[in-house]
Amino acid sequence: MREASNHGEYYSHFLQQIHEWMIPLTEQWLQLNTAQLALHEGMPMQSFDTISGASGIGRYIVMNSTDPSCTPLVEPILQFLTDLTYPIKIHNRYVPGWYSPQKFQFLDRDKSNYAMGNFNCGMAHGIPGPLALLSVAYSSGIEVKGQYQAIETITEWLLKYKNEDTYGYYWPHIVPFEAETGSLQLDLKRAREAWCYGTPGVACSLYLAGKALHDEELQKMAVKACIGAITYEVTKQEMDSSALCHGLAGLLTISWRMWCHSKEPAFIPLIQHLTSQLIDRFQADSPLGYLDPEPRADSSLAWLTKAGLLEGVAGIASALLSVSENKEMPWDYMLMLS
């Protein structure tokens, strides 16, 4: 809506209606989650993540920080995410405040696999979202108490779990509680690389942190890690989804945004390859041109027509449009990439 309105020039009444509906709900939501944070027992990922939490909501609030309706919420949301980085004592061990206990895991499978809880590293549901928002806000001159230190804390924690293979640096999707506290050796194997989970999202958040911290080495490392991860996924040729969230459009969008950030030439062949792949996947006989795979209970795939942004053709079209226009298009702020 913001992009369609030419940054608020048009549809101002409609935008105001959205804010009048959204702001009271956000205030109530923030009050409830601040109370949960004060318990020092861990947090649900959806309280701070990009998809439905303080990172995604906060990115919209910061983008509209000069709007009188949104201005009062900027500092409270940033403070909430800053306070999230303070250590808490769990099972007699001090761990980062974004720890998510078993009861807050999304899936029964995760509740079984992570009985002691875990720390999510995905851009969609993990700590890279808060890092990106805190960094973008700081670079824009918006700061609350402890924010700079919070950026450092998350950055140092992520760097602690950096591993390396022939493609370069990579990160796990999830860190179990036992690995964080030293009672389990984390077996770091490179997994699927996408926007939602994997190194590309982590690398983008670290690049933004590097800009906020004026750390050029961190920025260079993030660029290198991102190139390696996307090269790995392109070489593997196993990505069945074309979508933004967990597919080729997400890798294309990240490649394009990181090229815009860094002007690193190694992104150009990746952008060209991913663009060609997406165009080749267009199916003229399907209702919207693309189908997205959904796993069935028996592990087979159902190919569905989806119109939405994260998993549908709107996201694919947005990714292709950015590249075809050959210029920065700020819609990807909602993915925490800028």
mmCIF file of C-alpha atoms in Angstrom:
data_model
loop_
_atom_site.group_PDB
_atom_site.id
_atom_site.type_symbol
_atom_site.label_atom_id
_atom_site.label_comp_id
_atom_site.label_asym_id
_atom_site.label_seq_id
_atom_site.Cartn_x
_atom_site.Cartn_y
_atom_site.Cartn_z
ATOM 1 C CA MET A 1 0.000 0.000 0.000
ATOM 2 C CA ARG A 2 2.833 2.390 0.828
ATOM 3 C CA GLU A 3 4.464 1.792 -2.562
ATOM 4 C CA ALA A 4 1.144 2.143 -4.402
ATOM 5 C CA SER A 5 0.559 5.464 -2.618
ATOM 6 C CA ASN A 6 3.911 6.855 -3.798
ATOM 7 C CA HIS A 7 5.145 7.065 -0.191
ATOM 8 C CA GLY A 8 1.922 8.539 1.138
ATOM 9 C CA GLU A 9 1.231 11.050 -1.642
ATOM 10 C CA TYR A 10 -1.933 9.199 -2.649
ATOM 11 C CA TYR A 11 -4.538 7.203 -0.694
ATOM 12 C CA SER A 12 -3.726 9.235 2.438
ATOM 13 C CA HIS A 13 -7.224 8.742 3.862
ATOM 14 C CA PHE A 14 -7.029 4.990 3.318
ATOM 15 C CA LEU A 15 -3.575 4.875 4.954
ATOM 16 C CA GLN A 16 -4.916 6.827 7.921
ATOM 17 C CA GLN A 17 -7.772 4.350 8.273
ATOM 18 C CA ILE A 18 -5.245 1.506 8.329
ATOM 19 C CA HIS A 19 -3.242 3.264 11.050
ATOM 20 C CA GLU A 20 -6.339 4.043 13.131
ATOM 21 C CA TRP A 21 -7.230 0.354 13.050
ATOM 22 C CA MET A 22 -3.679 -0.925 13.555
ATOM 23 C CA ILE A 23 -2.239 1.351 16.246
ATOM 24 C CA PRO A 24 -4.593 0.443 19.151
ATOM 25 C CA LEU A 25 -4.133 -3.263 18.401
ATOM 26 C CA THR A 26 -0.354 -2.810 18.323
ATOM 27 C CA GLU A 27 -0.390 -0.953 21.636
ATOM 28 C CA GLN A 28 -2.380 -3.754 23.248
ATOM 29 C CA TRP A 29 -0.139 -6.392 21.691
ATOM 30 C CA LEU A 30 2.993 -4.591 22.884
ATOM 31 C CA GLN A 31 1.664 -4.320 26.425
ATOM 32 C CA LEU A 32 0.948 -8.057 26.594
ATOM 33 C CA ASN A 33 4.329 -9.049 25.166
ATOM 34 C CA THR A 34 6.235 -6.629 27.366
ATOM 35 C CA ALA A 35 4.578 -8.303 30.347
ATOM 36 C CA GLN A 36 5.662 -11.714 29.024
ATOM 37 C CA LEU A 37 9.213 -10.450 28.536
ATOM 38 C CA ALA A 38 9.294 -9.239 32.148
ATOM 39 C CA LEU A 39 8.716 -12.814 33.353
ATOM 40 C CA HIS A 40 12.234 -13.749 32.127
ATOM 41 C CA GLU A 41 11.109 -17.235 31.097
ATOM 42 C CA GLY A 42 11.561 -16.959 27.331
ATOM 43 C CA MET A 43 9.451 -15.613 24.499
ATOM 44 C CA PRO A 44 7.218 -16.934 21.715
ATOM 45 C CA MET A 45 8.937 -16.394 18.364
ATOM 46 C CA GLN A 46 5.819 -14.700 17.024
ATOM 47 C CA SER A 47 6.255 -11.964 19.629
ATOM 48 C CA PHE A 48 9.474 -10.680 18.074
ATOM 49 C CA ASP A 49 9.745 -12.171 14.580
ATOM 50 C CA THR A 50 9.378 -10.671 11.098
ATOM 51 C CA ILE A 51 6.207 -12.501 10.071
ATOM 52 C CA SER A 52 3.878 -11.468 12.893
ATOM 53 C CA GLY A 53 5.982 -9.942 15.680
ATOM 54 C CA ALA A 54 7.771 -6.784 16.741
ATOM 55 C CA SER A 55 10.279 -6.910 13.886
ATOM 56 C CA GLY A 56 7.738 -6.928 11.063
ATOM 57 C CA ILE A 57 5.309 -4.581 12.800
ATOM 58 C CA GLY A 58 8.177 -2.369 13.910
ATOM 59 C CA ARG A 59 9.607 -2.132 10.407
ATOM 60 C CA TYR A 60 6.305 -0.721 9.183
ATOM 61 C CA ILE A 61 6.129 1.669 12.151
ATOM 62 C CA VAL A 62 9.695 2.893 11.555
ATOM 63 C CA MET A 63 9.016 3.302 7.828
ATOM 64 C CA ASN A 64 6.073 5.537 8.788
ATOM 65 C CA SER A 65 7.740 7.120 11.818
ATOM 66 C CA THR A 66 6.889 10.674 10.736
ATOM 67 C CA ASP A 67 3.172 9.852 10.660
ATOM 68 C CA PRO A 68 1.643 11.261 13.899
ATOM 69 C CA SER A 69 -0.285 8.013 14.420
ATOM 70 C CA CYS A 70 2.857 5.869 14.261
ATOM 71 C CA THR A 71 5.430 8.123 15.961
ATOM 72 C CA PRO A 72 4.502 7.254 19.582
ATOM 73 C CA LEU A 73 5.102 3.530 18.927
ATOM 74 C CA VAL A 74 8.594 3.794 17.426
ATOM 75 C CA GLU A 75 10.567 3.932 20.667
ATOM 76 C CA PRO A 76 8.468 1.363 22.614
ATOM 77 C CA ILE A 77 8.899 -1.271 19.892
ATOM 78 C CA LEU A 78 12.644 -0.639 19.588
ATOM 79 C CA GLN A 79 12.950 -0.758 23.364
ATOM 80 C CA PHE A 80 11.076 -4.051 23.473
ATOM 81 C CA LEU A 81 13.500 -5.601 20.974
ATOM 82 C CA THR A 82 16.473 -4.098 22.799
ATOM 83 C CA ASP A 83 15.277 -5.539 26.107
ATOM 84 C CA LEU A 84 14.853 -8.899 24.368
ATOM 85 C CA THR A 85 18.644 -9.171 24.129
ATOM 86 C CA TYR A 86 19.256 -9.053 27.883
ATOM 87 C CA PRO A 87 20.261 -12.440 29.368
ATOM 88 C CA ILE A 88 17.773 -14.515 31.328
ATOM 89 C CA LYS A 89 18.359 -17.464 33.663
ATOM 90 C CA ILE A 90 16.887 -20.730 32.372
ATOM 91 C CA HIS A 91 17.601 -24.093 34.036
ATOM 92 C CA ASN A 92 20.338 -22.348 36.073
ATOM 93 C CA ARG A 93 22.103 -21.131 32.923
ATOM 94 C CA TYR A 94 22.183 -17.611 31.519
ATOM 95 C CA VAL A 95 21.016 -17.491 27.903
ATOM 96 C CA PRO A 96 19.895 -14.773 25.446
ATOM 97 C CA GLY A 97 16.458 -13.334 26.138
ATOM 98 C CA TRP A 98 15.080 -14.442 22.761
ATOM 99 C CA TYR A 99 15.138 -18.051 23.998
ATOM 100 C CA SER A 100 11.904 -19.887 23.103
ATOM 101 C CA PRO A 101 10.905 -22.693 25.497
ATOM 102 C CA GLN A 102 9.187 -25.886 24.461
ATOM 103 C CA LYS A 103 5.692 -24.560 25.134
ATOM 104 C CA PHE A 104 6.189 -21.775 22.591
ATOM 105 C CA GLN A 105 7.371 -23.953 19.681
ATOM 106 C CA PHE A 106 5.150 -23.813 16.583
ATOM 107 C CA LEU A 107 4.976 -27.530 15.772
ATOM 108 C CA ASP A 108 4.512 -30.696 17.831
ATOM 109 C CA ARG A 109 7.613 -32.012 16.047
ATOM 110 C CA ASP A 110 9.647 -29.089 17.361
ATOM 111 C CA LYS A 111 8.231 -29.510 20.851
ATOM 112 C CA SER A 112 9.513 -33.082 20.724
ATOM 113 C CA ASN A 113 12.885 -32.262 19.135
ATOM 114 C CA TYR A 114 13.555 -29.261 21.377
ATOM 115 C CA ALA A 115 12.203 -30.280 24.755
ATOM 116 C CA MET A 116 14.555 -27.780 26.414
ATOM 117 C CA GLY A 117 13.676 -25.024 23.965
ATOM 118 C CA ASN A 118 15.791 -23.347 21.286
ATOM 119 C CA PHE A 119 16.980 -20.186 19.564
ATOM 120 C CA ASN A 120 15.640 -19.509 16.072
ATOM 121 C CA CYS A 121 18.093 -18.227 13.437
ATOM 122 C CA GLY A 122 15.678 -17.708 10.527
ATOM 123 C CA MET A 123 14.842 -14.297 9.064
ATOM 124 C CA ALA A 124 11.147 -15.205 9.134
ATOM 125 C CA HIS A 125 10.873 -16.296 12.772
ATOM 126 C CA GLY A 126 14.250 -15.756 14.433
ATOM 127 C CA ILE A 127 16.698 -13.207 15.762
ATOM 128 C CA PRO A 128 17.881 -11.840 12.360
ATOM 129 C CA GLY A 129 14.587 -9.895 12.145
ATOM 130 C CA PRO A 130 15.197 -7.912 15.351
ATOM 131 C CA LEU A 131 18.826 -7.366 14.330
ATOM 132 C CA ALA A 132 17.779 -5.941 10.962
ATOM 133 C CA LEU A 133 15.190 -3.582 12.451
ATOM 134 C CA LEU A 134 17.424 -2.324 15.252
ATOM 135 C CA SER A 135 20.221 -1.749 12.734
ATOM 136 C CA VAL A 136 18.082 0.049 10.129
ATOM 137 C CA ALA A 137 16.568 2.282 12.800
ATOM 138 C CA TYR A 138 19.981 3.114 14.272
ATOM 139 C CA SER A 139 21.404 3.927 10.832
ATOM 140 C CA SER A 140 18.416 6.231 10.305
ATOM 141 C CA GLY A 141 19.184 8.144 13.491
ATOM 142 C CA ILE A 142 16.494 6.502 15.630
ATOM 143 C CA GLU A 143 17.929 5.194 18.910
ATOM 144 C CA VAL A 144 16.706 4.017 22.303
ATOM 145 C CA LYS A 145 18.714 3.175 25.400
ATOM 146 C CA GLY A 146 20.872 0.077 24.901
ATOM 147 C CA GLN A 147 20.083 -0.275 21.182
ATOM 148 C CA TYR A 148 23.687 -0.095 19.960
ATOM 149 C CA GLN A 149 24.708 -2.715 22.504
ATOM 150 C CA ALA A 150 21.754 -4.885 21.459
ATOM 151 C CA ILE A 151 22.978 -4.801 17.851
ATOM 152 C CA GLU A 152 26.436 -5.855 19.075
ATOM 153 C CA THR A 153 24.967 -8.625 21.260
ATOM 154 C CA ILE A 154 22.941 -10.242 18.474
ATOM 155 C CA THR A 155 25.808 -9.872 16.008
ATOM 156 C CA GLU A 156 28.293 -11.539 18.353
ATOM 157 C CA TRP A 157 25.842 -14.359 19.069
ATOM 158 C CA LEU A 158 25.285 -15.061 15.375
ATOM 159 C CA LEU A 159 29.009 -14.960 14.653
ATOM 160 C CA LYS A 160 29.508 -17.543 17.391
ATOM 161 C CA TYR A 161 27.482 -20.034 15.308
ATOM 162 C CA LYS A 162 29.097 -19.252 11.966
ATOM 163 C CA ASN A 163 30.535 -22.317 10.255
ATOM 164 C CA GLU A 164 32.329 -22.811 6.950
ATOM 165 C CA ASP A 165 32.399 -25.286 4.068
ATOM 166 C CA THR A 166 33.588 -25.155 0.464
ATOM 167 C CA TYR A 167 30.920 -22.562 -0.383
ATOM 168 C CA GLY A 168 31.846 -20.280 2.505
ATOM 169 C CA TYR A 169 30.192 -19.310 5.764
ATOM 170 C CA TYR A 170 26.787 -20.580 6.822
ATOM 171 C CA TRP A 171 24.456 -20.706 9.825
ATOM 172 C CA PRO A 172 22.093 -23.287 11.310
ATOM 173 C CA HIS A 173 18.348 -22.785 11.120
ATOM 174 C CA ILE A 174 17.950 -23.443 14.841
ATOM 175 C CA VAL A 175 20.283 -23.635 17.847
ATOM 176 C CA PRO A 176 19.057 -26.042 20.572
ATOM 177 C CA PHE A 177 19.201 -24.922 24.209
ATOM 178 C CA GLU A 178 21.696 -27.690 24.929
ATOM 179 C CA ALA A 179 24.092 -26.379 22.272
ATOM 180 C CA GLU A 180 23.913 -22.833 23.617
ATOM 181 C CA THR A 181 24.694 -23.999 27.143
ATOM 182 C CA GLY A 182 27.522 -26.317 26.079
ATOM 183 C CA SER A 183 25.937 -29.647 27.005
ATOM 184 C CA LEU A 184 25.557 -30.670 23.337
ATOM 185 C CA GLN A 185 27.953 -30.342 20.421
ATOM 186 C CA LEU A 186 26.055 -28.647 17.606
ATOM 187 C CA ASP A 187 26.444 -30.618 14.381
ATOM 188 C CA LEU A 188 26.444 -27.771 11.899
ATOM 189 C CA LYS A 189 25.488 -28.962 8.446
ATOM 190 C CA ARG A 190 24.402 -26.580 5.708
ATOM 191 C CA ALA A 191 20.646 -26.811 5.196
ATOM 192 C CA ARG A 192 18.279 -25.238 2.660
ATOM 193 C CA GLU A 193 19.266 -21.660 1.901
ATOM 194 C CA ALA A 194 16.311 -19.305 1.522
ATOM 195 C CA TRP A 195 14.904 -16.019 2.803
ATOM 196 C CA CYS A 196 12.838 -17.547 5.599
ATOM 197 C CA TYR A 197 15.555 -19.826 6.966
ATOM 198 C CA GLY A 198 19.203 -20.043 6.111
ATOM 199 C CA THR A 199 22.321 -18.016 5.483
ATOM 200 C CA PRO A 200 20.961 -15.432 2.989
ATOM 201 C CA GLY A 201 18.626 -13.912 5.573
ATOM 202 C CA VAL A 202 21.240 -14.066 8.321
ATOM 203 C CA ALA A 203 23.833 -12.484 6.023
ATOM 204 C CA CYS A 204 21.519 -9.607 5.086
ATOM 205 C CA SER A 205 20.816 -8.825 8.735
ATOM 206 C CA LEU A 206 24.545 -8.909 9.523
ATOM 207 C CA TYR A 207 25.242 -6.583 6.600
ATOM 208 C CA LEU A 208 22.730 -4.075 7.990
ATOM 209 C CA ALA A 209 24.339 -4.485 11.409
ATOM 210 C CA GLY A 210 27.722 -3.822 9.835
ATOM 211 C CA LYS A 211 26.391 -0.556 8.407
ATOM 212 C CA ALA A 212 25.009 0.484 11.797
ATOM 213 C CA LEU A 213 28.228 -0.439 13.608
ATOM 214 C CA HIS A 214 30.443 1.075 10.864
ATOM 215 C CA ASP A 215 32.141 -2.322 10.656
ATOM 216 C CA GLU A 216 33.391 -2.803 7.097
ATOM 217 C CA GLU A 217 34.813 -6.258 7.800
ATOM 218 C CA LEU A 218 31.421 -7.457 9.011
ATOM 219 C CA GLN A 219 29.828 -6.094 5.841
ATOM 220 C CA LYS A 220 32.396 -7.862 3.652
ATOM 221 C CA MET A 221 31.894 -11.129 5.528
ATOM 222 C CA ALA A 222 28.110 -10.867 5.144
ATOM 223 C CA VAL A 223 28.408 -10.253 1.387
ATOM 224 C CA LYS A 224 30.754 -13.209 0.990
ATOM 225 C CA ALA A 225 28.471 -15.503 3.026
ATOM 226 C CA CYS A 226 25.409 -14.447 1.029
ATOM 227 C CA ILE A 227 27.108 -15.100 -2.323
ATOM 228 C CA GLY A 228 28.304 -18.514 -1.160
ATOM 229 C CA ALA A 229 24.891 -19.551 0.151
ATOM 230 C CA ILE A 230 23.015 -18.540 -2.984
ATOM 231 C CA THR A 231 25.682 -20.153 -5.170
ATOM 232 C CA TYR A 232 25.249 -23.353 -3.146
ATOM 233 C CA GLU A 233 21.484 -23.380 -3.676
ATOM 234 C CA VAL A 234 21.787 -22.551 -7.391
ATOM 235 C CA THR A 235 24.394 -25.278 -7.886
ATOM 236 C CA LYS A 236 22.331 -27.840 -6.003
ATOM 237 C CA GLN A 237 19.313 -27.204 -8.266
ATOM 238 C CA GLU A 238 16.865 -28.725 -5.804
ATOM 239 C CA MET A 239 14.719 -25.694 -4.940
ATOM 240 C CA ASP A 240 11.218 -26.639 -6.042
ATOM 241 C CA SER A 241 9.440 -23.468 -4.907
ATOM 242 C CA SER A 242 9.505 -20.273 -6.949
ATOM 243 C CA ALA A 243 8.162 -18.134 -4.090
ATOM 244 C CA LEU A 244 9.673 -15.347 -1.995
ATOM 245 C CA CYS A 245 9.545 -17.105 1.341
ATOM 246 C CA HIS A 246 11.397 -20.307 0.608
ATOM 247 C CA GLY A 247 12.039 -20.253 -3.114
ATOM 248 C CA LEU A 248 13.858 -18.748 -6.060
ATOM 249 C CA ALA A 249 12.130 -15.355 -5.896
ATOM 250 C CA GLY A 250 13.455 -14.890 -2.375
ATOM 251 C CA LEU A 251 17.005 -15.677 -3.480
ATOM 252 C CA LEU A 252 16.620 -13.291 -6.429
ATOM 253 C CA THR A 253 15.313 -10.505 -4.193
ATOM 254 C CA ILE A 254 18.155 -10.969 -1.716
ATOM 255 C CA SER A 255 20.725 -11.083 -4.516
ATOM 256 C CA TRP A 256 19.341 -7.888 -6.016
ATOM 257 C CA ARG A 257 19.150 -6.079 -2.677
ATOM 258 C CA MET A 258 22.655 -7.129 -1.662
ATOM 259 C CA TRP A 259 23.919 -5.977 -5.058
ATOM 260 C CA CYS A 260 22.249 -2.609 -4.435
ATOM 261 C CA HIS A 261 23.823 -2.473 -0.962
ATOM 262 C CA SER A 262 27.342 -3.553 -1.872
ATOM 263 C CA LYS A 263 27.792 -3.321 -5.668
ATOM 264 C CA GLU A 264 29.658 -6.634 -5.427
ATOM 265 C CA PRO A 265 30.041 -7.943 -9.039
ATOM 266 C CA ALA A 266 29.678 -11.588 -7.973
ATOM 267 C CA PHE A 267 25.939 -11.009 -7.465
ATOM 268 C CA ILE A 268 25.364 -10.198 -11.149
ATOM 269 C CA PRO A 269 25.615 -13.765 -12.576
ATOM 270 C CA LEU A 270 23.442 -15.012 -9.691
ATOM 271 C CA ILE A 271 20.800 -12.392 -10.486
ATOM 272 C CA GLN A 272 20.898 -13.323 -14.178
ATOM 273 C CA HIS A 273 20.672 -17.053 -13.470
ATOM 274 C CA LEU A 274 17.818 -16.760 -10.950
ATOM 275 C CA THR A 275 15.890 -14.416 -13.244
ATOM 276 C CA SER A 276 16.194 -16.885 -16.121
ATOM 277 C CA GLN A 277 15.114 -19.766 -13.897
ATOM 278 C CA LEU A 278 12.019 -17.915 -12.732
ATOM 279 C CA ILE A 279 11.048 -16.947 -16.275
ATOM 280 C CA ASP A 280 11.576 -20.526 -17.466
ATOM 281 C CA ARG A 281 9.265 -21.793 -14.734
ATOM 282 C CA PHE A 282 6.339 -19.696 -15.940
ATOM 283 C CA GLN A 283 3.417 -21.968 -16.852
ATOM 284 C CA ALA A 284 1.053 -20.303 -19.286
ATOM 285 C CA ASP A 285 -1.613 -22.971 -18.708
ATOM 286 C CA SER A 286 -1.809 -22.422 -14.935
ATOM 287 C CA PRO A 287 -4.260 -19.814 -13.563
ATOM 288 C CA LEU A 288 -1.602 -17.324 -12.399
ATOM 289 C CA GLY A 289 1.512 -18.635 -14.111
ATOM 290 C CA TYR A 290 3.161 -20.304 -11.116
ATOM 291 C CA LEU A 291 2.328 -23.109 -8.680
ATOM 292 C CA ASP A 292 3.731 -23.509 -5.176
ATOM 293 C CA PRO A 293 4.384 -26.896 -3.546
ATOM 294 C CA GLU A 294 2.653 -27.768 -0.264
ATOM 295 C CA PRO A 295 3.693 -30.974 1.519
ATOM 296 C CA ARG A 296 0.942 -33.491 2.163
ATOM 297 C CA ALA A 297 0.717 -35.755 5.205
ATOM 298 C CA ASP A 298 2.263 -38.596 3.187
ATOM 299 C CA SER A 299 5.271 -36.359 2.283
ATOM 300 C CA SER A 300 4.167 -35.966 -1.337
ATOM 301 C CA LEU A 301 3.630 -32.466 -2.775
ATOM 302 C CA ALA A 302 0.417 -30.711 -3.734
ATOM 303 C CA TRP A 303 1.019 -27.964 -6.309
ATOM 304 C CA LEU A 304 -1.246 -25.014 -5.487
ATOM 305 C CA THR A 305 -2.127 -21.697 -7.101
ATOM 306 C CA LYS A 306 -1.344 -18.873 -4.665
ATOM 307 C CA ALA A 307 -1.822 -15.169 -5.263
ATOM 308 C CA GLY A 308 -0.090 -13.803 -2.153
ATOM 309 C CA LEU A 309 3.228 -12.117 -1.532
ATOM 310 C CA LEU A 310 5.232 -14.623 0.508
ATOM 311 C CA GLU A 311 4.207 -17.845 -1.208
ATOM 312 C CA GLY A 312 2.408 -16.654 -4.312
ATOM 313 C CA VAL A 313 2.746 -14.897 -7.628
ATOM 314 C CA ALA A 314 2.621 -11.378 -6.167
ATOM 315 C CA GLY A 315 6.003 -12.008 -4.581
ATOM 316 C CA ILE A 316 7.443 -13.583 -7.714
ATOM 317 C CA ALA A 317 6.241 -10.658 -9.822
ATOM 318 C CA SER A 318 7.692 -8.164 -7.334
ATOM 319 C CA ALA A 319 11.088 -9.860 -7.475
ATOM 320 C CA LEU A 320 11.123 -9.872 -11.275
ATOM 321 C CA LEU A 321 9.901 -6.269 -11.438
ATOM 322 C CA SER A 322 12.754 -5.033 -9.234
ATOM 323 C CA VAL A 323 15.323 -6.605 -11.531
ATOM 324 C CA SER A 324 13.606 -5.575 -14.757
ATOM 325 C CA GLU A 325 13.379 -1.936 -13.616
ATOM 326 C CA ASN A 326 17.103 -2.036 -12.805
ATOM 327 C CA LYS A 327 16.748 0.210 -9.769
ATOM 328 C CA GLU A 328 16.224 -0.003 -6.027
ATOM 329 C CA MET A 329 12.572 -0.603 -5.236
ATOM 330 C CA PRO A 330 11.995 -0.226 -1.490
ATOM 331 C CA TRP A 331 9.075 -2.665 -1.201
ATOM 332 C CA ASP A 332 11.520 -5.266 0.175
ATOM 333 C CA TYR A 333 11.776 -3.371 3.478
ATOM 334 C CA MET A 334 8.967 -5.638 4.660
ATOM 335 C CA LEU A 335 11.348 -8.599 4.249
ATOM 336 C CA MET A 336 13.870 -6.798 6.493
ATOM 337 C CA LEU A 337 16.355 -6.488 3.629
ATOM 338 C CA SER A 338 16.557 -2.704 3.598
#
